[in-house]
mmCIF file of C-alpha atoms in Angstrom:
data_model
loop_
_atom_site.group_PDB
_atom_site.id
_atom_site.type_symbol
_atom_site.label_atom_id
_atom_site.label_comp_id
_atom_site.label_asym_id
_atom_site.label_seq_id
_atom_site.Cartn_x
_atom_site.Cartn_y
_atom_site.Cartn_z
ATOM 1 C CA UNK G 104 0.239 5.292 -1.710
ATOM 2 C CA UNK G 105 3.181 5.202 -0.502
ATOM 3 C CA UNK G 106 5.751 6.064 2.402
ATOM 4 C CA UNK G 107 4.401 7.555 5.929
ATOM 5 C CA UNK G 108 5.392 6.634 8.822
ATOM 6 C CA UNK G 109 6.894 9.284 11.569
ATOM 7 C CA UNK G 110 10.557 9.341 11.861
ATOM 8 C CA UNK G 111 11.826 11.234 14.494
ATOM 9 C CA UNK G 112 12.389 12.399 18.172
ATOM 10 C CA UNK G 113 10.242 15.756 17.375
ATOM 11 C CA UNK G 114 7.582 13.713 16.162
ATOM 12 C CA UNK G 115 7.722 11.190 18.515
ATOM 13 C CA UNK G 116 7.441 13.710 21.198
ATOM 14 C CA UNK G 117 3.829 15.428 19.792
ATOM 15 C CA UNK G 118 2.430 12.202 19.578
ATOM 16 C CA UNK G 119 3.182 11.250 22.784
ATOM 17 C CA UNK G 120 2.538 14.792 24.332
ATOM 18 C CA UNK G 121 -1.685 14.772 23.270
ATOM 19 C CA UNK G 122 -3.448 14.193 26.367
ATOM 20 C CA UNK G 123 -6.887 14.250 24.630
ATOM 21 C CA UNK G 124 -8.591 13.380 21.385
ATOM 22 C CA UNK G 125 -8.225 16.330 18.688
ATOM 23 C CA UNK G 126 -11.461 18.047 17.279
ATOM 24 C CA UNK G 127 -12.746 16.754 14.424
ATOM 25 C CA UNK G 128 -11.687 18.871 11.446
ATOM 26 C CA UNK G 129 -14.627 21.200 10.491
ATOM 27 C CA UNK G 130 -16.336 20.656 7.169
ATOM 28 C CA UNK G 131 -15.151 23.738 5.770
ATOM 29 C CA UNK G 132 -11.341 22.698 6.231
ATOM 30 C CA UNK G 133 -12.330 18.877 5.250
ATOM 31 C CA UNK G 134 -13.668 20.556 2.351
ATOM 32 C CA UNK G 135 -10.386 22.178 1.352
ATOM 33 C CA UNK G 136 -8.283 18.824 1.414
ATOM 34 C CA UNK G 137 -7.168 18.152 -2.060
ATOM 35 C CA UNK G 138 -6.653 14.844 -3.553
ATOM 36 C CA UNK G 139 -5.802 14.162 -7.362
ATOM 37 C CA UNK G 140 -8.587 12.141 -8.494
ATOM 38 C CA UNK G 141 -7.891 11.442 -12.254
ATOM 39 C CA UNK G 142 -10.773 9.699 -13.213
ATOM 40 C CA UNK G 143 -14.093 10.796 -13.284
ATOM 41 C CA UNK G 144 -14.947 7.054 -13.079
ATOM 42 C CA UNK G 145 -13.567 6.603 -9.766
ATOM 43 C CA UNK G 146 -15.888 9.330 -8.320
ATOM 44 C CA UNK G 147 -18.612 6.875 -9.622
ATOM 45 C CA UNK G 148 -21.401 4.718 -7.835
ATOM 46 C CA UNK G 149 -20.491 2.134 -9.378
ATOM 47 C CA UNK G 150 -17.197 2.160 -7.844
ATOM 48 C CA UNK G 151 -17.838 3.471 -4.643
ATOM 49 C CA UNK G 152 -20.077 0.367 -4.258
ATOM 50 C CA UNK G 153 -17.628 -2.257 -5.377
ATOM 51 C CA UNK G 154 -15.539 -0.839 -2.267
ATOM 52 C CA UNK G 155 -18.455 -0.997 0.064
ATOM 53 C CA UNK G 156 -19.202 -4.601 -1.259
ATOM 54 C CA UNK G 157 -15.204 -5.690 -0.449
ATOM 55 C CA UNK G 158 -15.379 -3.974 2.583
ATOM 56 C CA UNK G 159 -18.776 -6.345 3.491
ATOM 57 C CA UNK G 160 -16.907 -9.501 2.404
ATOM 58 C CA UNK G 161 -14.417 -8.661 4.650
ATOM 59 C CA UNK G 162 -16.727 -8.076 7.614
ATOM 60 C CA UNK G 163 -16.562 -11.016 9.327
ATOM 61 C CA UNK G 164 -12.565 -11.861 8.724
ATOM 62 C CA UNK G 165 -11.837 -7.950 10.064
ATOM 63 C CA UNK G 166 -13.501 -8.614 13.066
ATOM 64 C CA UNK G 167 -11.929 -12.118 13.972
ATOM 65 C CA UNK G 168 -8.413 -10.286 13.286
ATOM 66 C CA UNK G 169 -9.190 -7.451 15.405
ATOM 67 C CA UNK G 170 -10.250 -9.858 18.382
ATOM 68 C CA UNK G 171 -6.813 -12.191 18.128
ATOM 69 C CA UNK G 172 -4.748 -9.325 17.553
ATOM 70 C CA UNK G 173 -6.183 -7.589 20.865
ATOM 71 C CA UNK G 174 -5.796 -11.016 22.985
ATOM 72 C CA UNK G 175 -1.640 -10.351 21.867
ATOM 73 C CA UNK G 176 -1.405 -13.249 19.237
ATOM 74 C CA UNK G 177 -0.859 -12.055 15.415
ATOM 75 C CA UNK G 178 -2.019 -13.565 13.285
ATOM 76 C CA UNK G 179 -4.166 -15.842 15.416
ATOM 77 C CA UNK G 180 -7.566 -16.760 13.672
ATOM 78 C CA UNK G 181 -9.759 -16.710 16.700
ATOM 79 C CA UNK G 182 -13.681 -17.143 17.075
ATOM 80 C CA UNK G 183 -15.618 -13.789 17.492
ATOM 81 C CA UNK G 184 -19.092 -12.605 17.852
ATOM 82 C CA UNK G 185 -20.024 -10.822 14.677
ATOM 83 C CA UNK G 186 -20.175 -6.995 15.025
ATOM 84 C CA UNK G 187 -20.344 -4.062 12.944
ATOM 85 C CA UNK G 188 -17.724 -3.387 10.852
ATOM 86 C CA UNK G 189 -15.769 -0.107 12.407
ATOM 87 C CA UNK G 190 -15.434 1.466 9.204
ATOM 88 C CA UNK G 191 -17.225 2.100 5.938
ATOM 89 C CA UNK G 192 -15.924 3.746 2.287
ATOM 90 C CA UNK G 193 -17.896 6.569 1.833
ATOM 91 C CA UNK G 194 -17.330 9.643 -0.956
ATOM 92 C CA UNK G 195 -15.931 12.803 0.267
ATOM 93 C CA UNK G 196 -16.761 16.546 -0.545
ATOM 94 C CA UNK G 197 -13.364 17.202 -2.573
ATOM 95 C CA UNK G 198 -10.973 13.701 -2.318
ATOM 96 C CA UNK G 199 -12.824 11.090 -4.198
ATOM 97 C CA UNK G 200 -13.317 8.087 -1.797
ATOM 98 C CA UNK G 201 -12.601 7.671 1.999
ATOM 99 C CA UNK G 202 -12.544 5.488 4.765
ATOM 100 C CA UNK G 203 -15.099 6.880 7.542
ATOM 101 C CA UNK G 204 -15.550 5.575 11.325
ATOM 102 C CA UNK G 205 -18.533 3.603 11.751
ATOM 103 C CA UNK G 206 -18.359 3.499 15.269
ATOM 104 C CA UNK G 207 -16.066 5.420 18.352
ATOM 105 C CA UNK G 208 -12.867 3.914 17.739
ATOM 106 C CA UNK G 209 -10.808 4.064 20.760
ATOM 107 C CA UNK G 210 -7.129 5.204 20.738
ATOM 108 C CA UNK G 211 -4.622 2.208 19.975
ATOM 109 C CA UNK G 212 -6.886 0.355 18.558
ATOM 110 C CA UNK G 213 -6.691 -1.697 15.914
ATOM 111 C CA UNK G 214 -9.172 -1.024 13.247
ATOM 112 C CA UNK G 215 -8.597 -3.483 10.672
ATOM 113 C CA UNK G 216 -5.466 -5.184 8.396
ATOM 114 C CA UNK G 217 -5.446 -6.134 5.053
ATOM 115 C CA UNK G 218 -3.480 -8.740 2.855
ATOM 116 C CA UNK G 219 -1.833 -6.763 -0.218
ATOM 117 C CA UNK G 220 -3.347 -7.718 -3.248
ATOM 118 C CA UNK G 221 0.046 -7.653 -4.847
ATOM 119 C CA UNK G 222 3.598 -7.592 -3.460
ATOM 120 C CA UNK G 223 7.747 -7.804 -4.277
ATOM 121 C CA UNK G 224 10.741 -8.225 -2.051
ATOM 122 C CA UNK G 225 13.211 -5.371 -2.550
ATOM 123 C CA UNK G 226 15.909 -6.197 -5.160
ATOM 124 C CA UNK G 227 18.501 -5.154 -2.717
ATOM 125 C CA UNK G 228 17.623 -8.053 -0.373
ATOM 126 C CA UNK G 229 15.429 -10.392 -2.436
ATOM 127 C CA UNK G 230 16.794 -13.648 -0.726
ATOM 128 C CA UNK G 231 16.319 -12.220 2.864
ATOM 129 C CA UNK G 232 12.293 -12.370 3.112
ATOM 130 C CA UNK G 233 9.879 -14.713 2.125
ATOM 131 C CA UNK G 234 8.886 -14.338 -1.829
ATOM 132 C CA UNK G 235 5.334 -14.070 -1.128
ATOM 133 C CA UNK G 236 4.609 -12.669 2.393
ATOM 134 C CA UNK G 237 8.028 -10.201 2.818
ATOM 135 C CA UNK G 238 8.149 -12.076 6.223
ATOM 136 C CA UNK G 239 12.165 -11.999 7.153
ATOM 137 C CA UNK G 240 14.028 -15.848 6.570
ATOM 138 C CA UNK G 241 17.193 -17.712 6.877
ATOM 139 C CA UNK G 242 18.421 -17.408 3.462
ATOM 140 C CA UNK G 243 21.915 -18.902 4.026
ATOM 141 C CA UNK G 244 20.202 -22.385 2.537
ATOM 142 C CA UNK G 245 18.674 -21.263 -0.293
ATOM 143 C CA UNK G 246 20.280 -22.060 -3.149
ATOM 144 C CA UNK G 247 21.661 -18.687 -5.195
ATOM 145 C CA UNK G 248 18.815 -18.374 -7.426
ATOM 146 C CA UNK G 249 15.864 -19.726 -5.808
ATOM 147 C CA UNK G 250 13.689 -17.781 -3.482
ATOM 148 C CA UNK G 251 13.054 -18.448 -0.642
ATOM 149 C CA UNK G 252 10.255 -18.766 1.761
ATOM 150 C CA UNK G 253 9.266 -18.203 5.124
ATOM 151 C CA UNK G 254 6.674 -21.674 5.033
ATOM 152 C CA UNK G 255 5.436 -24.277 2.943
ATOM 153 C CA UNK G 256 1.964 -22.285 2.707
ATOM 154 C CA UNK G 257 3.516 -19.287 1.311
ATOM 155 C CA UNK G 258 5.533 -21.759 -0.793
ATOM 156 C CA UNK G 259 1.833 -23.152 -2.179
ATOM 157 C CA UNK G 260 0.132 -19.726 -2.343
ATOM 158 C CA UNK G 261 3.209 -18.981 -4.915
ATOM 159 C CA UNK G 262 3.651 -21.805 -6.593
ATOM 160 C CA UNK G 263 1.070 -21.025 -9.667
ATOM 161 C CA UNK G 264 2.312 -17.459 -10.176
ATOM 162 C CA UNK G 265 5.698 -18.685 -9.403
ATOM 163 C CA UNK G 266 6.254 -21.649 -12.055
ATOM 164 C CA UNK G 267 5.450 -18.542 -14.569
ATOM 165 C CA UNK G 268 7.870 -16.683 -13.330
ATOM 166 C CA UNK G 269 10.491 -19.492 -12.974
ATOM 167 C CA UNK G 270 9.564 -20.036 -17.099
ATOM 168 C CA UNK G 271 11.442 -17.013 -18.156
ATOM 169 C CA UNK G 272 14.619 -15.140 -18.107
ATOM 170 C CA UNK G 273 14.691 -11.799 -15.630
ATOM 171 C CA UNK G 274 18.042 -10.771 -15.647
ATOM 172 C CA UNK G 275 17.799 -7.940 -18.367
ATOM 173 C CA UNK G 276 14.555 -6.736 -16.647
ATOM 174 C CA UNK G 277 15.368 -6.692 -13.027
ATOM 175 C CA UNK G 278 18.784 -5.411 -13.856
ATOM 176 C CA UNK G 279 17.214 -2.287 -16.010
ATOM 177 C CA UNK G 280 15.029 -1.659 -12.557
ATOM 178 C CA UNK G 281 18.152 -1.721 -10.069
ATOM 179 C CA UNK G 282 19.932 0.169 -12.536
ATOM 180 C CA UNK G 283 16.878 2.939 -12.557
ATOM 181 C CA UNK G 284 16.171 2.477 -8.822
ATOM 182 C CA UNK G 285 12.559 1.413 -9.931
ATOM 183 C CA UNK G 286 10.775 -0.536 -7.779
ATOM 184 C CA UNK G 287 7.123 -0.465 -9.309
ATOM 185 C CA UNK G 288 7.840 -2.437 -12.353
ATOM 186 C CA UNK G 289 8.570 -5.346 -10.224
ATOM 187 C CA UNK G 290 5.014 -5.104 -9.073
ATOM 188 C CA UNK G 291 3.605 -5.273 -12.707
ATOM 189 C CA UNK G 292 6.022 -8.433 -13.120
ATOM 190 C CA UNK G 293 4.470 -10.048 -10.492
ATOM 191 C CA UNK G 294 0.621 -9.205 -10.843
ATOM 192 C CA UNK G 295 1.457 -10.608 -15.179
ATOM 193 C CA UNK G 296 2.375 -13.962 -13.314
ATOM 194 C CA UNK G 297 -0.462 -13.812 -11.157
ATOM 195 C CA UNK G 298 -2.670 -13.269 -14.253
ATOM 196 C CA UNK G 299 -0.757 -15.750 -16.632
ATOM 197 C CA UNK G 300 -1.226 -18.205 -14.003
ATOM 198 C CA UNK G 301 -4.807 -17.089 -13.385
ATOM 199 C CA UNK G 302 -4.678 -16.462 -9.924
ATOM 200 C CA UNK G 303 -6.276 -13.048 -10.808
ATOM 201 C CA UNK G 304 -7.341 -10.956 -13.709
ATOM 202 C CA UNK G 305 -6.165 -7.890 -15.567
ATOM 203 C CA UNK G 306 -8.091 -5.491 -14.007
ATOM 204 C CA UNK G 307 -7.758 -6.417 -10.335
ATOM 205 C CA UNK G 308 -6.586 -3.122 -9.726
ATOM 206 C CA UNK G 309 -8.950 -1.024 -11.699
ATOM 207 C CA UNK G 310 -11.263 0.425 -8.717
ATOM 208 C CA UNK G 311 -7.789 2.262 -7.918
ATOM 209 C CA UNK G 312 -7.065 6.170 -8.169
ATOM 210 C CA UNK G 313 -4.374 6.356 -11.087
ATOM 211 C CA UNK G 314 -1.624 9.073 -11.165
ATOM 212 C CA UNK G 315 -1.500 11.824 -13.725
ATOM 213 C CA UNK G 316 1.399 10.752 -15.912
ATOM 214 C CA UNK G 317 3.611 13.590 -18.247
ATOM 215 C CA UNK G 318 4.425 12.234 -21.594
ATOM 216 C CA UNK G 319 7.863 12.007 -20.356
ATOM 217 C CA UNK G 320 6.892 9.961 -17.913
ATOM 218 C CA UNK G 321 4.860 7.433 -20.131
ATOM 219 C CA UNK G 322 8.316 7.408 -22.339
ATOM 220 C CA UNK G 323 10.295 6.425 -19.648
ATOM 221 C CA UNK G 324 7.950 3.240 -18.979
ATOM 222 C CA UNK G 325 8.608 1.917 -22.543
ATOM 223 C CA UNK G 326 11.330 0.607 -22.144
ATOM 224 C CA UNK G 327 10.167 -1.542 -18.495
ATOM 225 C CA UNK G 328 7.438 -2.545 -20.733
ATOM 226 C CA UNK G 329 9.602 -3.797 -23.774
ATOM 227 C CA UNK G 330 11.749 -6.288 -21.557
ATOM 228 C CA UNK G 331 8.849 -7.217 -19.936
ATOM 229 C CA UNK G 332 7.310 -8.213 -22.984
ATOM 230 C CA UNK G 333 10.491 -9.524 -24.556
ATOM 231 C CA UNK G 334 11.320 -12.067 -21.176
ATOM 232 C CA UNK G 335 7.629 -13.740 -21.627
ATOM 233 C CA UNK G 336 7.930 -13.821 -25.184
ATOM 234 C CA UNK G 337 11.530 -15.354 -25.260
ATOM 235 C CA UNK G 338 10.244 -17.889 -22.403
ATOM 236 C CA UNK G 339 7.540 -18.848 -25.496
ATOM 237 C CA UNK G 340 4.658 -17.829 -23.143
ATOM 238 C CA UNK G 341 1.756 -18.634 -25.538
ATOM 239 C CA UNK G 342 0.385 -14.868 -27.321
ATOM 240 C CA UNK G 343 -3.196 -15.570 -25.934
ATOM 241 C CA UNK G 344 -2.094 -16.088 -22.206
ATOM 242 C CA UNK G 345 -0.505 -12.537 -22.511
ATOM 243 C CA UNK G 346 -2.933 -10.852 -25.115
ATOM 244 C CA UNK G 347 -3.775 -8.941 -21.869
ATOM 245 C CA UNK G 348 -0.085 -7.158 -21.720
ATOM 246 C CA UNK G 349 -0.689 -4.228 -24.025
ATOM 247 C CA UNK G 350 1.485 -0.939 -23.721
ATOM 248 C CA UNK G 351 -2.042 0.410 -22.352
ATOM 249 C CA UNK G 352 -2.553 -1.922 -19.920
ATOM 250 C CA UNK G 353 1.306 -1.549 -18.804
ATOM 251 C CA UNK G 354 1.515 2.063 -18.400
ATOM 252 C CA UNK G 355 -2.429 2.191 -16.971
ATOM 253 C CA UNK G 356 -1.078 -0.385 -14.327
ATOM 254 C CA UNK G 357 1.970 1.719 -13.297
ATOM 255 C CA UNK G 358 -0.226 5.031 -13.014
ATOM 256 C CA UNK G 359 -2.226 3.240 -10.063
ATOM 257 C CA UNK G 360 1.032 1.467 -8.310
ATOM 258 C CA UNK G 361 2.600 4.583 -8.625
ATOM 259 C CA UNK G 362 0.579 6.436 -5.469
ATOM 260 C CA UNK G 363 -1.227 3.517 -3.829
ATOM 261 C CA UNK G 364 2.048 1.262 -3.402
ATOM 262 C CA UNK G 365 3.301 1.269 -0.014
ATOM 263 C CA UNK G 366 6.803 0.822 0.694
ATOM 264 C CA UNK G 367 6.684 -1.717 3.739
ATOM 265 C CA UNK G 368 8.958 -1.734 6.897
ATOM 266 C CA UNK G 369 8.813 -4.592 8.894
ATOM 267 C CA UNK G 370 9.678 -3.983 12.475
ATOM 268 C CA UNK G 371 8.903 -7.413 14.219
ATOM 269 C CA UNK G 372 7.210 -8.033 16.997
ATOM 270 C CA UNK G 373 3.773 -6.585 19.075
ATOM 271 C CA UNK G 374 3.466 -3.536 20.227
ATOM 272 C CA UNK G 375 0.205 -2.613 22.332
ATOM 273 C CA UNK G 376 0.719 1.203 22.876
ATOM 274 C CA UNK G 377 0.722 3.670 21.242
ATOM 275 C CA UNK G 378 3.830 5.657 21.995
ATOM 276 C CA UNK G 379 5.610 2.144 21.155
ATOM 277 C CA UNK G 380 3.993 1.584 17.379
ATOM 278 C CA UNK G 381 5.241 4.937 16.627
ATOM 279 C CA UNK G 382 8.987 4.377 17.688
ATOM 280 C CA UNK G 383 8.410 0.628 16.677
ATOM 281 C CA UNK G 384 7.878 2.696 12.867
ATOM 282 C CA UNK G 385 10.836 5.217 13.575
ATOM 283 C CA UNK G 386 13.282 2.055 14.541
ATOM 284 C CA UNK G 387 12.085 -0.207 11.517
ATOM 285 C CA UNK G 388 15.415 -1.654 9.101
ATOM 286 C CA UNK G 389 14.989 -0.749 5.458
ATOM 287 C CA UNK G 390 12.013 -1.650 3.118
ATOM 288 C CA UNK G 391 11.578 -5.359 2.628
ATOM 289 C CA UNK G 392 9.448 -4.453 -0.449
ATOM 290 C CA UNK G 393 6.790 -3.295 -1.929
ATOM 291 C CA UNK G 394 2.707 -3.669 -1.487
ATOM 292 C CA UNK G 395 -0.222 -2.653 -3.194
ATOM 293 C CA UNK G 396 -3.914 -3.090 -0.808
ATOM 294 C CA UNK G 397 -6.853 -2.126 -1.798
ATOM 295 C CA UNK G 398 -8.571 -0.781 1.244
ATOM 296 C CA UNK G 399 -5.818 1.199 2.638
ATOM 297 C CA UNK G 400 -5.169 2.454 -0.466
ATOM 298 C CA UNK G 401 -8.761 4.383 -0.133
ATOM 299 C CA UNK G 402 -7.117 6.002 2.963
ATOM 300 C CA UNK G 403 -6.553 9.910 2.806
ATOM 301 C CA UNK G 404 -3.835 12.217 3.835
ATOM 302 C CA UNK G 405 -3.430 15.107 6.411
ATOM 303 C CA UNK G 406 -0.138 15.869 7.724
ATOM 304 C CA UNK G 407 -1.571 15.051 11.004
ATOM 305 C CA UNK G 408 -2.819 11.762 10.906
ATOM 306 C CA UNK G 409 -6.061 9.693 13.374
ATOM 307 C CA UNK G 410 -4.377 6.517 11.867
ATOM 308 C CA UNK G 411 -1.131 4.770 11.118
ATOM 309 C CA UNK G 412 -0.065 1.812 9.277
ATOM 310 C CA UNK G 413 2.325 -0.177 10.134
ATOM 311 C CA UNK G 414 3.945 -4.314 9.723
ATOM 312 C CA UNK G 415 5.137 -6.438 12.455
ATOM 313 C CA UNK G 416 6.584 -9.360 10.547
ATOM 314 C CA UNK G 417 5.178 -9.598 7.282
ATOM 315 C CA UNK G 418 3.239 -7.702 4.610
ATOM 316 C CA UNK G 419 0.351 -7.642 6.378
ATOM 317 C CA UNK G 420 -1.069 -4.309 6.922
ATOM 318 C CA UNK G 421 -1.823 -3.127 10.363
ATOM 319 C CA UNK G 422 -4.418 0.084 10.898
ATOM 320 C CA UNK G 423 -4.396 1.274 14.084
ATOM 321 C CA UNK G 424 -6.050 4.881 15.482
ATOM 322 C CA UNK G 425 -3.407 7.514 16.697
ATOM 323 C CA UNK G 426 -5.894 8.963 18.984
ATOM 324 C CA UNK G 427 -9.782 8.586 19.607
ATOM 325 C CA UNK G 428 -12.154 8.757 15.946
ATOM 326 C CA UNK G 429 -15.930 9.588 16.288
ATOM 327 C CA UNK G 430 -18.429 7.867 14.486
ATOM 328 C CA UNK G 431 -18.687 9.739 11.105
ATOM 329 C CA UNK G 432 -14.667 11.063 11.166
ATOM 330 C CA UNK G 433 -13.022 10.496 8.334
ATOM 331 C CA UNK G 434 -9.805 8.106 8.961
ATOM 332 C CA UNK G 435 -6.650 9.915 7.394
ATOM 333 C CA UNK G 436 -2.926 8.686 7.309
ATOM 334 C CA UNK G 437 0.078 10.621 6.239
ATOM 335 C CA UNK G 438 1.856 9.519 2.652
ATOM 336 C CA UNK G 439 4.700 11.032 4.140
ATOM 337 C CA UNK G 440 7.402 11.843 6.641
ATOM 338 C CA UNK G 441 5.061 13.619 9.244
ATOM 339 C CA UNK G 442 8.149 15.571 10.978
ATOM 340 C CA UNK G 443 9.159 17.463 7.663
ATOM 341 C CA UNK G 444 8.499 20.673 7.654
ATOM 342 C CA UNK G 445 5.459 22.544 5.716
ATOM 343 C CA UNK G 446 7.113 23.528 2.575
ATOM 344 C CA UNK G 447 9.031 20.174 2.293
ATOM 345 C CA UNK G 448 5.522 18.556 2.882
ATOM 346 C CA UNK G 449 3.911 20.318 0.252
ATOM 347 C CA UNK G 450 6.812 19.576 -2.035
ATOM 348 C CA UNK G 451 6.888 15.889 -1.920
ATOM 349 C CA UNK G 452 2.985 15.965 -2.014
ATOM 350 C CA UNK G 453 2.786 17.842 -5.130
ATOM 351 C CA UNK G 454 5.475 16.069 -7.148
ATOM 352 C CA UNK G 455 4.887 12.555 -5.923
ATOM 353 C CA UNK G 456 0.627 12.753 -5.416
ATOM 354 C CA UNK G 457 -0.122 15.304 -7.730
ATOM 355 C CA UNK G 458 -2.139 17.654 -5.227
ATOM 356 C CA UNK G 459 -1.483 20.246 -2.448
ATOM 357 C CA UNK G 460 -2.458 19.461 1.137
ATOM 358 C CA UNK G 461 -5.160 21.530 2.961
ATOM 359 C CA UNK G 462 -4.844 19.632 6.140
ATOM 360 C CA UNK G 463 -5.219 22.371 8.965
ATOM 361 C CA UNK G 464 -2.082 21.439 10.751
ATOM 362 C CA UNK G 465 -0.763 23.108 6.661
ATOM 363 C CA UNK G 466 -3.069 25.881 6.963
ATOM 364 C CA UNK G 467 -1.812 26.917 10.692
ATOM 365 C CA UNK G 468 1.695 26.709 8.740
ATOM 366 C CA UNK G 469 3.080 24.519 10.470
#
C-alpha cells in the first residue's frame, strides 16, 4: 500500500465540515468492496492467525505508545495500565483480511503506530534523513558517500545490515532505479542485507497480499534482479549466505512491496486535532522514502476513509481515527488522493491495486 493522504482545500473543507460520526457502512455495501486478494493462502487460518498473534505481541507496546503520545510526547515510552487492544485483524466478506475496532474509538484518536518492517531513504535525497529511521539530519558533515544518521541507536540498529551493504558496489544498481524512477527495488536491497546479515529471514514478508503481476511486468524486474545479484556476487558474498536470492524469491518479493509499500511524508512536529493532521498531511515536503509495515498494510480502502496515516518525524507510522469507529467497524484508509474525482479514483485503483472500489461515497458517484 501505498500513497493516501488528502491533498487539498476541497478536501480539507469536508473533513472539517462533519459535525457527527458517519453511519457505519451497511453489510450489503461492505460486501461490495473489492480488494485483489491473489492468494488463496492469504484468505487462510493459518494466516489470519499469525496476524492476530503479532497483533497480541504488540498489545502491551500499542498501548504504552498510545498513552505517551496522548500526554503530547512522541515517542515517549511511558508506563500504562494494560488494556484491551483497540483493534483486532479479522477476515472480511469480500477483501481478504481487515483491521476491525475492538472498542469505540473516539475521533482524533490515536489507535496504534507501527515500526516498518523494512524501509529506504529516497534516492533523490538519500543523505538528508537518517539511513534507518527516514528521520530528517544535518547532512552537511557526512562525508559524500557515507550515510548518515539521525543517532548512534539508529547507527547500531544498522550496523549488521549495513556492513553488508557497505561490502559491495551499488552504483550500477541504484543508478538503473533512478534511471527507471523505481523505488521498490531499493526495498528488496535492503531487506537481502537484513537477511545476509540475519537480522531477519526470507520470508518476513510472506503473510502479505501480493500484486497480480503481467508477464511484462515480471520481464521488466529481470534486469533489477540481475544487478542485484551481480553487486553481491562481485562483493564475493559467499553463494550459501544468498542461496535465498532466487529470481522467485525476487520477483515474489516485489509483488508484495508493490501495493503494501507506503510512500512516507514526514511533516514534523504534533498535531492533536484533527483538522490540523489533515493539513499537517496536505503541507508535508516530498517523500523521504519508502516503508513496508505489516499491520497497516492489513488496512482497507474506501474513498472515504475512518482512519489516516500519517509521520511526524520519522518512519514511524501514526493511525489515527478521522471521525468516531464503533466497536465491530471495520477501520479503512484511502491508498489514494481522496480529493480526485470518481473516475480518476477508480483509475489509479484499478491499474495500481488491481481492483475497483465499491466504497459508497463511489457508488453515490461521487
Amino acid at each position: 500500500m501505498r500513497k493516501r493522504t488528502v491533498s487539498n482545500d476541497q478536501e480539507r473543507r469536508r473533513l472539517a465540515s462533519k459535525q457527527s460520526p458517519s453511519p457505519s457502512p451497511s453489510p450489503s455495501l461492505r460486501a461490495r468492496r473489492e480488494r485483489n486478494v491473489a492468494a488463496v493462502a492469504l484468505r487462510s487460518p493459518r494466516s489470519l492467525a499469525l496476524a492476530q498473534a503479532a497483533l497480541s505481541d504488540r498489545a502491551p507496546r500499542l498501548a504504552s505508545l498510545s498513552s505517551a503520545a496522548s500526554a503530547g510526547s512522541p515517542g515517549a515510552r511511558t508506563p500504562a495500565r494494560p488494556g484491551p487492544p483497540p483493534i483486532r485483524v479479522g477476515l472480511t466478506e469480500s477483501a481478504g483480511r481487515g483491521v476491525y475496532a475492538a472498542r469505540r474509538i473516539g475521533a482524533g484518536e490515536l489507535i496504534h503506530t507501527a515500526e516498518p518492517v523494512v524501509s529506504h531513504p529516497s534516492l533523490h535525497s538519500p543523505h538528508a534523513v537518517c539511513y534507518f529511521c527516514l528521520r530528517k539530519v544535518n547532512s552537511s558533515r557526512s562525508p559524500a558517500r557515507a550515510a548518515s544518521f539521525c543517532s548512534d541507536e539508529c547507527r547500531a540498529r544498522s550496523q549488521a545490515f549495513y556492513e553488508v551493504e557497505t561490502r559491495a558496489d551499488w552504483s550500477l544498481h541504484d543508478g538503473y532505479c533512478r534511471t527507471q524512477g523505481w523505488k521498490y527495488p531499493l526495498l528488496v536491497k535492503r531487506l537481502a542485507c537484513m537477511i545476509i546479515s540475519g537480522a531477519t529471514s526470507s520470508d518476513c514478508l510472506d503473510i502479505l497480499q501480493p500484486a497480480y503481476l503481467s508477464p511484462e511486468m515480471i520481464s521488466e524486474m529481470e534486469e533489477g534482479f540481475r544487478l542485484l545479484k551481480c553487486a553481491f556476487t562481485n562483493a564475493h558474498v559467499k553463494d550459501e549466505q544468498i542461496a535465498f536470492l532466487t529470481k522467485q524469491w525476487y520477483i515474489a518479493l516485489l509483488a508484495r512491496i508493490r501495493i503494501n509499500a507506503f510512500r512516507v511524508e514526514v511533516v514534523g512536529g504534533l498535531f492533536e486535532d484533527l483538522l490540523s493532521m489533515a493539513v499537517a498531511s496536505v503541507e508535508a515536503e516530498a517523500a523521504v522514502g519508502n516503508a513496508v509495515y505489516m499491520l497497516p498494510s492489513f488496512y482497507n480502502h474506501d474513498c472515504d476513509p475512518n482512519t489516516h496515516i500519517i509521520w511526524l518525524e520519522d518512519a514511524v507510522a501514526r493511525l489515527k481515527a478521522l471521525r468516531e469507529i464503533e466497536p465491530g467497524e471495520e477501520l479503512r484508509i484511502c491508498y489514494i488522493d481522496a480529493s480526485l474525482d470518481r473516475d480518476a479514483r477508480q483509475s489509479l485503483l484499478s491499474q495500481g491495486f488491481g481492483f475497483r472500489c465499491d466504497c459508497p461515497r463511489c457508488l453515490s458517484g461521487d
